Tab-separated table of C-alpha atoms and ligand atoms in Angstrom:
chain	number	residue	atom	x	y	z
A	699	MET	CA	-11.795	-8.414	-25.242
A	700	ALA	CA	-9.988	-6.167	-28.084
A	701	LYS	CA	-6.191	-6.137	-29.213
A	702	ILE	CA	-4.843	-2.606	-29.450
A	703	THR	CA	-1.541	-2.206	-30.780
A	704	PHE	CA	0.648	0.772	-29.710
A	705	ILE	CA	3.426	1.518	-32.734
A	706	GLN	CA	6.477	3.387	-31.622
A	707	HIS	CA	8.239	5.609	-32.561
A	708	ASN	CA	11.042	3.525	-34.091
A	709	GLY	CA	8.727	0.958	-35.433
A	710	ASN	CA	8.054	-1.645	-32.026
A	711	GLU	CA	5.065	-2.658	-31.577
A	712	ILE	CA	3.474	-3.535	-28.708
A	713	THR	CA	0.056	-5.460	-29.154
A	714	ALA	CA	-2.379	-5.405	-25.652
A	715	ASP	CA	-5.397	-6.784	-24.295
A	716	GLY	CA	-8.237	-3.986	-23.892
A	717	ILE	CA	-10.818	-4.335	-21.531
A	718	ALA	CA	-14.101	-2.894	-22.835
A	719	GLY	CA	-14.863	0.162	-20.463
A	720	MET	CA	-11.242	1.401	-19.916
A	721	THR	CA	-9.610	3.738	-22.143
A	722	VAL	CA	-7.121	3.577	-24.584
A	723	MET	CA	-4.524	5.389	-22.579
A	724	GLU	CA	-5.328	2.959	-19.228
A	725	THR	CA	-4.492	0.484	-21.530
A	726	ALA	CA	-1.362	1.332	-22.714
A	727	VAL	CA	-0.388	2.656	-18.832
A	728	LYS	CA	-1.242	-1.112	-17.274
A	729	ASN	CA	1.025	-2.522	-20.428
A	730	GLN	CA	3.804	-0.006	-19.534
A	731	VAL	CA	3.829	1.131	-22.930
A	732	PRO	CA	6.817	3.610	-23.867
A	733	GLY	CA	5.990	7.029	-24.287
A	734	ILE	CA	2.493	7.331	-22.546
A	735	ASP	CA	3.137	10.001	-19.623
A	736	ALA	CA	-0.631	10.238	-18.986
A	737	ASP	CA	0.228	12.765	-16.089
A	738	CYS	CA	-3.170	13.656	-14.983
A	739	GLY	CA	-4.841	10.149	-14.775
A	740	GLY	CA	-7.120	10.417	-17.225
A	741	ALA	CA	-8.645	13.783	-16.828
A	742	CYS	CA	-8.361	15.601	-20.274
A	743	ALA	CA	-6.122	18.049	-17.939
A	744	CYS	CA	-2.532	17.401	-19.412
A	745	ALA	CA	-1.950	16.388	-23.000
A	746	THR	CA	0.612	13.699	-22.731
A	747	CYS	CA	-1.032	10.838	-23.828
A	748	HIS	CA	-1.419	11.766	-27.109
A	749	VAL	CA	-2.182	9.447	-29.962
A	750	TYR	CA	-1.834	9.056	-33.979
A	751	VAL	CA	-5.035	6.757	-34.973
A	752	GLU	CA	-3.858	4.717	-37.996
A	753	PRO	CA	-6.052	5.938	-40.643
A	754	ASP	CA	-8.160	3.199	-41.402
A	755	TRP	CA	-9.204	3.361	-37.894
A	756	VAL	CA	-10.201	6.879	-37.330
A	757	ALA	CA	-13.937	6.613	-38.453
A	758	LYS	CA	-14.487	4.151	-35.899
A	759	THR	CA	-12.428	5.979	-32.799
A	760	GLY	CA	-14.850	8.798	-33.611
A	761	LYS	CA	-14.485	12.845	-33.360
A	762	ARG	CA	-12.388	14.521	-31.215
A	763	ASN	CA	-14.917	15.845	-28.207
A	764	PRO	CA	-14.493	19.969	-27.156
A	765	MET	CA	-12.918	19.598	-24.075
A	766	GLU	CA	-9.883	17.156	-25.984
A	767	GLU	CA	-9.835	19.639	-28.691
A	768	ASP	CA	-8.993	22.556	-26.259
A	769	MET	CA	-6.353	20.163	-24.937
A	770	LEU	CA	-4.810	19.415	-27.890
A	771	ASP	CA	-3.311	22.639	-27.354
A	772	PHE	CA	-0.187	21.963	-25.401
A	773	ALA	CA	0.303	19.018	-27.704
A	774	PHE	CA	2.608	18.726	-30.232
A	775	ASP	CA	2.625	18.312	-33.730
A	776	VAL	CA	-1.111	18.133	-33.896
A	777	ARG	CA	-2.161	16.032	-36.652
A	778	ASP	CA	-5.736	15.364	-38.676
A	779	ASN	CA	-5.539	11.517	-36.442
A	780	SER	CA	-4.189	13.486	-33.400
A	781	ARG	CA	-6.364	11.582	-30.673
A	782	LEU	CA	-6.099	12.187	-26.656
A	783	SER	CA	-5.541	8.635	-25.869
A	784	CYS	CA	-7.462	8.705	-22.729
A	785	GLN	CA	-10.947	9.492	-24.637
A	786	ILE	CA	-11.127	6.745	-26.720
A	787	LYS	CA	-13.057	4.385	-24.927
A	788	VAL	CA	-12.138	0.656	-25.715
A	789	SER	CA	-14.804	-2.027	-26.908
A	790	ASP	CA	-15.292	-4.956	-28.779
A	791	ALA	CA	-16.015	-2.417	-32.368
A	792	LEU	CA	-11.605	-1.499	-31.499
A	793	ASP	CA	-10.484	-4.765	-32.232
A	794	GLY	CA	-7.176	-4.323	-34.074
A	795	LEU	CA	-6.769	-0.643	-33.262
A	796	ARG	CA	-3.595	0.896	-34.435
A	797	VAL	CA	-2.174	3.553	-33.333
A	798	LYS	CA	1.400	5.618	-33.390
A	799	VAL	CA	2.953	7.393	-30.145
A	800	PRO	CA	4.814	10.426	-30.457
A	801	GLU	CA	8.101	10.142	-30.103
A	802	LYS	CA	8.146	12.410	-26.885
A	803	GLN	CA	5.112	13.473	-25.223
A	804	PHE	CA	6.771	16.627	-24.352
B	1342	MET	CA	21.746	37.001	-1.339
B	1343	SER	CA	19.316	37.977	0.712
B	1344	ASP	CA	19.275	37.620	4.548
B	1345	VAL	CA	18.561	34.333	5.545
B	1346	ILE	CA	15.288	33.448	7.321
B	1347	THR	CA	14.778	31.263	9.651
B	1348	THR	CA	12.243	29.102	11.396
B	1349	ASP	CA	10.586	25.945	12.980
B	1350	VAL	CA	10.006	23.925	9.892
B	1351	VAL	CA	9.725	24.669	5.683
B	1352	ILE	CA	7.411	23.111	3.872
B	1353	ILE	CA	8.394	22.641	0.173
B	1354	GLY	CA	4.863	22.645	-1.860
B	1355	ALA	CA	2.071	24.491	-1.162
B	1356	GLY	CA	-0.490	21.692	-2.795
B	1357	PRO	CA	-2.884	20.227	-0.585
B	1358	CYS	CA	-0.994	18.294	1.616
B	1359	GLY	CA	1.456	21.058	2.288
B	1360	LEU	CA	-1.560	23.392	3.215
B	1361	PHE	CA	-2.836	20.794	5.676
B	1362	THR	CA	0.216	19.954	7.585
B	1363	VAL	CA	0.146	23.765	7.908
B	1364	PHE	CA	-2.818	23.172	10.004
B	1365	GLU	CA	-1.433	20.258	11.928
B	1366	LEU	CA	1.939	21.674	12.720
B	1367	GLY	CA	0.193	25.010	13.581
B	1368	LEU	CA	-2.030	22.904	16.367
B	1369	LEU	CA	0.880	21.947	18.524
B	1370	ASP	CA	2.477	26.022	18.272
B	1371	ILE	CA	4.879	25.304	15.936
B	1372	LYS	CA	5.351	27.924	13.227
B	1373	CYS	CA	6.196	27.295	8.447
B	1374	HIS	CA	7.194	28.850	5.687
B	1375	VAL	CA	5.739	27.273	2.591
B	1376	LEU	CA	7.777	27.853	-0.674
B	1377	ASP	CA	6.144	26.674	-4.408
B	1378	ILE	CA	7.277	26.917	-7.298
B	1379	LEU	CA	3.868	27.312	-8.715
B	1380	ASP	CA	2.146	31.548	-8.600
B	1381	ARG	CA	-0.712	30.265	-5.825
B	1382	PRO	CA	-1.492	27.510	-3.684
B	1383	GLY	CA	-3.146	23.992	-4.663
B	1384	GLY	CA	-0.762	22.306	-6.488
B	1385	GLN	CA	-1.995	19.944	-8.769
B	1386	CYS	CA	-5.847	20.815	-7.923
B	1387	ALA	CA	-5.306	23.933	-8.927
B	1388	GLU	CA	-3.503	23.616	-11.713
B	1389	LEU	CA	-4.699	20.925	-13.209
B	1390	TYR	CA	-8.202	20.471	-12.217
B	1391	PRO	CA	-9.494	24.084	-10.401
B	1392	GLU	CA	-13.004	23.147	-11.960
B	1393	LYS	CA	-13.171	19.814	-11.667
B	1394	PRO	CA	-15.180	17.856	-8.570
B	1395	ILE	CA	-13.888	15.734	-6.104
B	1396	TYR	CA	-16.210	12.890	-4.206
B	1397	ASP	CA	-14.312	11.816	-1.551
B	1398	ILE	CA	-12.828	14.166	0.476
B	1399	PRO	CA	-14.202	13.159	3.774
B	1400	ALA	CA	-17.055	14.639	5.140
B	1401	LEU	CA	-17.488	17.008	2.007
B	1402	PRO	CA	-19.513	14.825	-0.535
B	1403	LEU	CA	-18.212	17.183	-3.327
B	1404	VAL	CA	-15.897	19.879	-3.480
B	1405	THR	CA	-13.790	21.241	-6.445
B	1406	GLY	CA	-10.309	21.598	-6.873
B	1407	ALA	CA	-10.283	25.392	-5.998
B	1408	ASP	CA	-12.569	25.387	-3.372
B	1409	LEU	CA	-10.210	22.069	-1.350
B	1410	THR	CA	-7.897	25.220	-1.712
B	1411	SER	CA	-9.694	28.024	-0.471
B	1412	ARG	CA	-11.025	25.847	2.336
B	1413	LEU	CA	-7.489	24.842	3.012
B	1414	MET	CA	-6.112	28.036	3.192
B	1415	GLU	CA	-8.791	29.555	5.271
B	1416	GLN	CA	-7.998	26.411	7.598
B	1417	ALA	CA	-4.619	27.341	7.815
B	1418	ALA	CA	-5.080	30.744	8.055
B	1419	PRO	CA	-5.277	31.054	12.239
B	1420	PHE	CA	-1.403	29.713	11.825
B	1421	LYS	CA	-0.324	32.536	9.804
B	1422	PRO	CA	2.067	30.662	7.744
B	1423	GLN	CA	4.439	32.817	5.430
B	1424	PHE	CA	3.993	31.912	1.560
B	1425	HIS	CA	7.019	32.173	-0.594
B	1426	PHE	CA	5.195	31.919	-4.525
B	1427	ASN	CA	7.386	31.509	-7.350
B	1428	GLN	CA	10.408	29.988	-5.816
B	1429	MET	CA	11.690	26.577	-6.523
B	1430	VAL	CA	13.846	25.822	-3.883
B	1431	THR	CA	16.843	24.387	-5.575
B	1432	SER	CA	18.783	22.532	-3.285
B	1433	LEU	CA	18.673	21.124	0.738
B	1434	GLU	CA	21.876	20.327	2.963
B	1435	LYS	CA	21.800	19.533	6.655
B	1436	CYS	CA	23.934	22.649	8.533
B	1437	GLY	CA	25.601	21.273	11.748
B	1438	ASP	CA	23.936	18.559	13.595
B	1439	THR	CA	19.764	20.239	13.816
B	1440	ASP	CA	19.399	22.647	11.245
B	1441	PHE	CA	18.969	22.720	7.959
B	1442	VAL	CA	19.763	24.701	5.037
B	1443	LEU	CA	17.390	25.618	1.779
B	1444	MET	CA	18.194	27.450	-1.338
B	1445	THR	CA	15.491	28.835	-3.940
B	1446	ASP	CA	15.757	29.674	-7.921
B	1447	GLY	CA	15.156	33.438	-6.295
B	1448	ASP	CA	18.004	33.807	-3.838
B	1449	LEU	CA	15.699	32.870	-0.860
B	1450	VAL	CA	17.794	30.992	2.061
B	1451	PHE	CA	15.986	29.110	4.770
B	1452	ASN	CA	16.970	28.000	7.857
B	1453	CYS	CA	15.045	25.150	9.691
B	1454	LYS	CA	14.441	22.578	11.911
B	1455	VAL	CA	12.469	20.433	9.776
B	1456	VAL	CA	11.601	20.405	6.632
B	1457	VAL	CA	8.903	18.649	5.107
B	1458	ILE	CA	8.818	17.447	1.322
B	1459	ALA	CA	5.346	18.331	0.158
B	1460	ALA	CA	6.188	18.488	-4.260
B	1461	GLY	CA	3.207	15.984	-4.509
B	1462	GLY	CA	4.149	14.708	-8.728
B	1463	GLY	CA	7.383	17.032	-8.861
B	1464	SER	CA	7.831	20.464	-9.629
B	1465	PHE	CA	5.583	22.119	-12.604
B	1466	MET	CA	7.882	22.785	-15.104
B	1467	PRO	CA	6.582	24.131	-18.817
B	1468	LYS	CA	6.402	21.898	-21.926
B	1469	LYS	CA	9.384	22.206	-23.426
B	1470	PRO	CA	8.386	21.489	-27.106
B	1471	PRO	CA	10.780	18.981	-29.118
B	1472	ILE	CA	11.026	21.341	-31.804
B	1473	PRO	CA	15.145	19.953	-33.559
B	1474	GLY	CA	17.988	22.041	-32.214
B	1475	ILE	CA	15.886	24.099	-30.032
B	1476	ASP	CA	18.374	23.210	-26.792
B	1477	ALA	CA	20.935	25.534	-28.384
B	1478	TYR	CA	18.067	28.789	-28.293
B	1479	GLU	CA	16.960	28.357	-24.733
B	1480	GLY	CA	17.576	30.916	-22.393
B	1481	LYS	CA	19.371	32.998	-24.943
B	1482	SER	CA	16.477	33.679	-27.364
B	1483	VAL	CA	14.392	30.961	-26.478
B	1484	PHE	CA	12.139	31.390	-23.033
B	1485	TYR	CA	9.612	29.432	-21.791
B	1486	SER	CA	8.577	32.401	-19.133
B	1487	VAL	CA	8.591	36.275	-18.680
B	1488	LYS	CA	10.813	37.198	-15.655
B	1489	LYS	CA	11.277	40.515	-16.515
B	1490	MET	CA	9.104	42.321	-19.627
B	1491	GLU	CA	11.605	44.628	-19.959
B	1492	ALA	CA	13.847	41.856	-22.067
B	1493	PHE	CA	11.571	41.464	-24.872
B	1494	ARG	CA	11.567	45.080	-25.015
B	1495	GLY	CA	12.745	45.800	-29.438
B	1496	LYS	CA	12.438	42.551	-30.118
B	1497	ASP	CA	10.830	40.987	-32.482
B	1498	VAL	CA	8.867	38.114	-30.625
B	1499	LEU	CA	7.092	34.604	-31.632
B	1500	ILE	CA	4.486	33.790	-29.369
B	1501	VAL	CA	3.201	30.323	-29.462
B	1502	GLY	CA	-0.295	28.797	-28.035
B	1503	GLY	CA	-3.798	29.205	-27.324
B	1504	GLY	CA	-4.009	29.784	-24.105
B	1505	ASP	CA	-4.179	31.755	-21.496
B	1506	SER	CA	-0.442	32.526	-20.295
B	1507	ALA	CA	0.432	32.671	-24.172
B	1508	LEU	CA	-2.986	35.584	-25.043
B	1509	ASP	CA	-1.873	37.579	-21.998
B	1510	TRP	CA	1.614	37.676	-22.633
B	1511	VAL	CA	0.782	38.427	-26.596
B	1512	ASN	CA	-1.026	40.995	-25.394
B	1513	ASN	CA	1.360	42.791	-22.343
B	1514	LEU	CA	4.093	42.356	-24.389
B	1515	GLN	CA	2.746	43.561	-27.525
B	1516	PRO	CA	3.570	47.795	-27.121
B	1517	ILE	CA	7.409	47.313	-26.761
B	1518	THR	CA	8.322	44.471	-28.603
B	1519	ASN	CA	9.310	45.569	-31.847
B	1520	SER	CA	7.180	43.098	-34.141
B	1521	MET	CA	4.885	40.811	-32.867
B	1522	THR	CA	3.722	37.216	-33.927
B	1523	LEU	CA	0.961	35.141	-32.445
B	1524	LEU	CA	1.349	31.791	-33.409
B	1525	HIS	CA	-1.373	28.682	-32.703
B	1526	ARG	CA	-2.487	25.682	-34.153
B	1527	ARG	CA	-6.173	26.650	-35.376
B	1528	ASP	CA	-7.854	29.779	-35.497
B	1529	GLU	CA	-10.045	29.098	-32.061
B	1530	PHE	CA	-7.996	29.980	-28.330
B	1531	ARG	CA	-9.419	28.196	-25.053
B	1532	ALA	CA	-7.643	31.401	-23.907
B	1533	ALA	CA	-9.897	34.234	-22.217
B	1534	PRO	CA	-12.795	35.936	-24.690
B	1535	ASP	CA	-11.404	39.339	-23.443
B	1536	SER	CA	-7.802	38.390	-23.760
B	1537	VAL	CA	-8.538	36.586	-27.166
B	1538	ASN	CA	-10.643	39.903	-27.931
B	1539	LYS	CA	-7.974	42.590	-27.352
B	1540	MET	CA	-5.255	40.022	-29.631
B	1541	ARG	CA	-8.205	40.373	-32.628
B	1542	GLU	CA	-7.945	44.259	-32.224
B	1543	LEU	CA	-4.373	44.633	-32.273
B	1544	VAL	CA	-4.244	42.302	-34.815
B	1545	ALA	CA	-6.765	43.938	-37.320
B	1546	ALA	CA	-4.789	47.876	-36.152
B	1547	GLY	CA	-2.467	45.933	-37.920
B	1548	LYS	CA	-0.311	46.167	-35.147
B	1549	MET	CA	0.699	42.422	-34.577
B	1550	LYS	CA	0.290	39.358	-36.534
B	1551	LEU	CA	-1.216	36.152	-36.111
B	1552	ALA	CA	-0.405	32.749	-37.862
B	1553	ILE	CA	-1.793	29.515	-37.792
B	1554	GLY	CA	-0.360	26.826	-38.280
B	1555	GLN	CA	2.917	24.795	-35.991
B	1556	VAL	CA	6.588	25.387	-35.791
B	1557	THR	CA	8.756	22.714	-37.411
B	1558	GLY	CA	12.276	23.865	-36.840
B	1559	LEU	CA	14.071	27.126	-36.109
B	1560	GLY	CA	16.498	28.839	-37.586
B	1561	GLY	CA	19.555	30.822	-36.620
B	1562	ALA	CA	23.024	31.029	-34.959
B	1563	ASP	CA	25.095	30.880	-31.977
B	1564	GLY	CA	21.885	30.699	-29.985
B	1565	MET	CA	20.375	33.127	-31.402
B	1566	LEU	CA	17.363	32.517	-32.855
B	1567	SER	CA	16.147	34.309	-36.744
B	1568	SER	CA	13.404	32.506	-37.889
B	1569	ALA	CA	11.082	29.892	-37.024
B	1570	THR	CA	9.255	27.368	-39.929
B	1571	VAL	CA	5.753	26.736	-39.578
B	1572	LYS	CA	4.220	24.205	-41.182
B	1573	GLY	CA	0.116	25.784	-41.924
B	1574	THR	CA	-2.781	23.915	-42.089
B	1575	ASP	CA	-2.733	23.275	-45.559
B	1576	GLY	CA	0.280	21.575	-45.270
B	1577	ASN	CA	2.696	23.925	-46.791
B	1578	SER	CA	5.895	25.785	-44.439
B	1579	PHE	CA	6.550	29.490	-44.106
B	1580	ASP	CA	8.792	30.843	-42.143
B	1581	VAL	CA	8.394	33.921	-39.596
B	1582	ALA	CA	11.360	36.664	-38.694
B	1583	CYS	CA	11.866	36.390	-35.057
B	1584	ASN	CA	14.522	37.195	-32.580
B	1585	THR	CA	12.402	35.589	-29.811
B	1586	MET	CA	10.027	32.818	-29.055
B	1587	LEU	CA	8.073	32.511	-25.809
B	1588	PRO	CA	6.121	28.390	-26.420
B	1589	PHE	CA	3.218	28.307	-24.007
B	1590	PHE	CA	2.696	24.311	-24.526
B	1591	GLY	CA	1.262	24.092	-20.544
B	1592	LEU	CA	2.924	23.130	-17.842
B	1593	THR	CA	4.246	19.509	-17.077
B	1594	MET	CA	5.232	17.492	-13.838
B	1595	LYS	CA	9.003	16.430	-13.119
B	1596	LEU	CA	10.681	15.522	-10.221
B	1597	GLY	CA	13.353	18.643	-10.081
B	1598	PRO	CA	15.627	18.853	-7.390
B	1599	VAL	CA	14.204	16.844	-4.797
B	1600	ALA	CA	16.203	13.710	-6.403
B	1601	ASP	CA	19.731	15.282	-5.812
B	1602	TRP	CA	19.084	15.325	-2.206
B	1603	GLY	CA	20.361	13.073	-0.794
B	1604	LEU	CA	16.926	10.987	0.190
B	1605	ASN	CA	16.372	6.875	-0.585
B	1606	LEU	CA	13.876	6.956	-3.435
B	1607	THR	CA	11.588	3.882	-5.263
B	1608	GLU	CA	10.758	4.679	-9.059
B	1609	ASN	CA	11.138	8.408	-8.219
B	1610	LEU	CA	9.387	8.766	-4.889
B	1611	ILE	CA	10.792	9.315	-1.615
B	1612	ALA	CA	10.628	5.946	0.644
B	1613	VAL	CA	8.956	7.285	4.442
B	1614	ASP	CA	8.451	4.875	7.676
B	1615	THR	CA	4.310	4.600	8.259
B	1616	GLU	CA	4.499	5.211	11.942
B	1617	LYS	CA	6.256	9.056	11.362
B	1618	PHE	CA	6.699	9.677	7.180
B	1619	GLU	CA	9.948	10.517	7.982
B	1620	THR	CA	13.002	10.049	5.380
B	1621	ASN	CA	16.559	8.482	5.346
B	1622	VAL	CA	17.117	11.847	7.490
B	1623	SER	CA	16.154	12.006	10.135
B	1624	GLY	CA	14.784	15.770	10.663
B	1625	ILE	CA	13.521	15.758	6.799
B	1626	PHE	CA	10.201	13.998	6.681
B	1627	ALA	CA	8.179	13.628	3.135
B	1628	VAL	CA	3.829	13.412	2.388
B	1629	GLY	CA	1.348	12.948	0.104
B	1630	ASP	CA	2.127	11.637	-3.471
B	1631	ILE	CA	5.800	12.627	-3.336
B	1632	ASN	CA	5.641	9.489	-0.364
B	1633	THR	CA	5.798	5.819	-0.874
B	1634	TYR	CA	5.569	2.895	1.484
B	1635	PRO	CA	3.627	-0.106	1.502
B	1636	GLY	CA	-0.262	0.360	0.883
B	1637	LYS	CA	0.224	4.352	-0.846
B	1638	LEU	CA	-2.953	5.493	-2.030
B	1639	LYS	CA	-2.127	8.899	-3.994
B	1640	LEU	CA	-4.798	9.878	-2.603
B	1641	ILE	CA	-5.596	13.535	-0.818
B	1642	LEU	CA	-7.013	12.179	2.293
B	1643	SER	CA	-3.782	9.793	2.656
B	1644	GLY	CA	-1.844	13.022	3.124
B	1645	PHE	CA	-3.938	14.591	5.755
B	1646	HIS	CA	-3.863	11.464	7.368
B	1647	GLU	CA	0.642	11.443	6.865
B	1648	ALA	CA	0.645	15.425	8.197
B	1649	ALA	CA	-1.039	14.570	11.169
B	1650	LEU	CA	1.503	11.770	12.759
B	1651	MET	CA	4.690	13.419	10.990
B	1652	ALA	CA	3.093	16.644	13.125
B	1653	GLN	CA	4.078	15.087	16.534
B	1654	GLN	CA	7.781	13.723	15.426
B	1655	ALA	CA	8.321	17.224	14.232
B	1656	PHE	CA	7.251	18.388	17.476
B	1657	ARG	CA	9.908	16.480	19.502
B	1658	TYR	CA	12.259	18.177	17.148
B	1659	ILE	CA	11.774	21.484	18.057
B	1660	ASN	CA	10.924	20.968	21.414
B	1661	PRO	CA	13.276	17.851	22.547
B	1662	GLY	CA	12.426	17.284	26.300
B	1663	GLU	CA	8.765	18.171	26.361
B	1664	ARG	CA	6.261	16.442	26.814
B	1665	LEU	CA	3.387	16.208	23.524
B	1666	LEU	CA	-0.555	15.965	24.781
B	1667	PHE	CA	-3.016	14.612	22.433
B	1668	GLN	CA	-5.946	17.088	22.853
B	1669	TYR	CA	-9.146	17.496	20.335
B	1670	THR	CA	-9.951	20.515	19.158
B	1671	THR	CA	-13.131	20.166	20.144
B	1672	SER	CA	-12.619	20.251	23.926
B	1673	SER	CA	-9.482	21.628	23.750
B	1674	THR	CA	-9.664	25.098	25.224
B	1675	ASN	CA	-5.584	25.688	24.113
B	1676	LEU	CA	-5.973	24.229	20.753
B	1677	GLN	CA	-9.160	26.393	20.404
B	1678	LYS	CA	-7.106	29.509	21.669
B	1679	LYS	CA	-4.625	28.718	18.749
B	1680	LEU	CA	-7.771	28.455	16.425
B	1681	GLY	CA	-8.775	32.089	17.708
B	1682	VAL	CA	-12.301	30.377	18.555
B	1683	ALA	CA	-12.315	30.531	22.233
C	1448	FAD	C1	-7.269	15.540	-12.736
C	1448	FAD	C2	-6.426	14.808	-11.373
C	1448	FAD	C3	-7.677	14.524	-10.988
C	1448	FAD	C4	-7.644	13.596	-9.076
C	1448	FAD	N1	-8.463	13.570	-8.413
C	1448	FAD	C5	-8.513	13.264	-7.045
C	1448	FAD	C6	-9.489	12.941	-6.278
C	1448	FAD	O1	-10.578	12.886	-6.283
C	1448	FAD	N2	-9.313	13.005	-4.748
C	1448	FAD	C7	-7.716	12.663	-4.035
C	1448	FAD	O2	-8.210	12.041	-3.338
C	1448	FAD	N3	-7.052	12.434	-4.824
C	1448	FAD	C8	-6.894	12.865	-6.671
C	1448	FAD	N4	-6.458	13.726	-7.379
C	1448	FAD	C9	-5.159	13.634	-6.716
C	1448	FAD	C10	-4.469	14.348	-5.770
C	1448	FAD	O3	-4.526	16.125	-6.596
C	1448	FAD	C11	-3.078	14.514	-5.492
C	1448	FAD	O4	-3.171	13.196	-4.130
C	1448	FAD	C12	-2.976	15.385	-4.735
C	1448	FAD	O5	-2.852	16.673	-5.488
C	1448	FAD	C13	-1.866	15.572	-3.929
C	1448	FAD	O6	-1.251	16.894	-3.052
C	1448	FAD	P1	0.322	17.236	-2.642
C	1448	FAD	O7	0.053	18.258	-1.835
C	1448	FAD	O8	0.910	15.441	-2.344
C	1448	FAD	O9	0.621	17.521	-4.333
C	1448	FAD	P2	0.328	18.194	-5.315
C	1448	FAD	O10	-0.799	18.835	-5.256
C	1448	FAD	O11	1.372	17.584	-6.603
C	1448	FAD	O12	1.516	19.628	-4.981
C	1448	FAD	C14	3.271	19.450	-4.578
C	1448	FAD	C15	3.416	20.870	-4.927
C	1448	FAD	O13	4.969	21.488	-4.854
C	1448	FAD	C16	5.062	21.694	-6.007
C	1448	FAD	N5	6.977	21.732	-5.661
C	1448	FAD	C17	7.263	20.097	-6.176
C	1448	FAD	N6	8.855	20.395	-5.978
C	1448	FAD	C18	8.937	21.358	-5.805
C	1448	FAD	C19	10.231	22.506	-5.194
C	1448	FAD	N7	11.768	21.998	-5.360
C	1448	FAD	N8	10.492	23.592	-4.690
C	1448	FAD	C20	9.138	24.681	-4.451
C	1448	FAD	N9	7.912	23.543	-5.129
C	1448	FAD	C21	7.445	22.583	-5.131
C	1448	FAD	C22	4.692	21.440	-7.025
C	1448	FAD	O14	5.020	22.903	-7.908
C	1448	FAD	C23	2.957	21.652	-6.533
C	1448	FAD	O15	2.709	22.445	-6.788
C	1448	FAD	C24	-6.226	14.192	-8.835
C	1448	FAD	C25	-5.327	14.036	-9.476
C	1448	FAD	C26	-5.276	14.963	-10.733
C	1448	FAD	C27	-4.292	14.766	-11.862
C	1449	FES	S1	-3.880	11.231	-19.241
C	1449	FES	FE1	-4.201	13.928	-18.890
C	1449	FES	S2	-5.524	14.495	-21.066
C	1449	FES	FE2	-4.924	11.866	-20.802
């Protein structure tokens, strides 16, 4: 189990229990985190699960995969710490992970 | 306005469930017209995952979204469905006791006895980048699609994006524009290599500009754009002069006009019964991802089952008083004739 905190655009925080093997996107959807639309259900085909990983966690969450990099072309305001949350797998190593949710996915 | 098209059934949505509905209705001699906003059949399978494998279509251990679509088209072909692509159904109203009238954004008008809503996750609409103040420019100097190329003649056009739509329109519009700039967040493009090469040749020949960065603001007055502020990869901002902008950030699904047709909705889905998959308005059915009922699973196979059952009730509306015979395609010469195999 890993605690994952989603920081809303307005500063509100939602902390959810992530289950190892599930994705950060699934954790958000299961806990009804506003702002994660996930139109394609995690197939890396829609870019509506975009999050910004907090700087201290960038190394632990790892690099974007090539398909994700391509899909980020369809996200708005992409930054160095941008990820598609359906491409981050929850593991014990990510206990305490903090990600920012953009104001709007689109 | 064009002439009214009269038919038995109009199917809204050419996704997998809409396509299989053509087949099930066809077996009962019911003719249909099929409408979709997209420019091709397949719905989510074609738009979101054409290359991805699907493993849970009965008797097809593995089929891609694109292949499933072409097989469904083949299966429906004997019934000669009439397709109308690039048409969004904007209104649906009852007309008299038994008929419905539908209108599209392309000014097509249909009159029919039965409507099947197979609108899936809703209408595919272009994603609108949340740039502050963009609403004021939309439809005047910011567009999400090209309806008529002529509208861009002599303009200073900024196209934003790195996919096929962005690159295709850069290459197609460049010859008629006054100036063309392509803006993308990185100097790599997911679009087809041919169109990327063509764009690079235009840039090398000084016929257009390529800028790397992301739009953060728009300048202009009264809906007319004069520049876009861009944040470059080094974090510094610069302005791109333009009087027309075309952002291409892909499509997203929104419920769209379906919400306004007086149908009972539950969490943005159309409530139906599980015997006929009919809505609260008799004669209007809903199949596939757009409907909901206790136990609903958003799977393609559920939509196929729903289509078979709704077709029975559609037959009763279209042929009142006629008896409906249950037949197998394997053994009924009548069905095989319809399929063109007997
Ligand atoms: C990445 C991904 C993977 C999937 N994998 C599977 C899988 O393995 N197995 C499975 O069974 N399912 C899978 N699904 C779900 C499956 O794709 C859907 O269940 C299926 O597409 C639903 O079909 P449909 O015909 O109901 O709707 P859709 O495919 O959504 O098609 C609806 C169509 O209606 C059109 N439309 C909507 N409103 C209007 C309007 N007002 N006017 C005109 N046209 C309109 C839309 O443009 C769209 O083309 C997956 C989905 C995704 C996104
Ligand atoms: S949920 Fe669609 S890309 Fe992540």
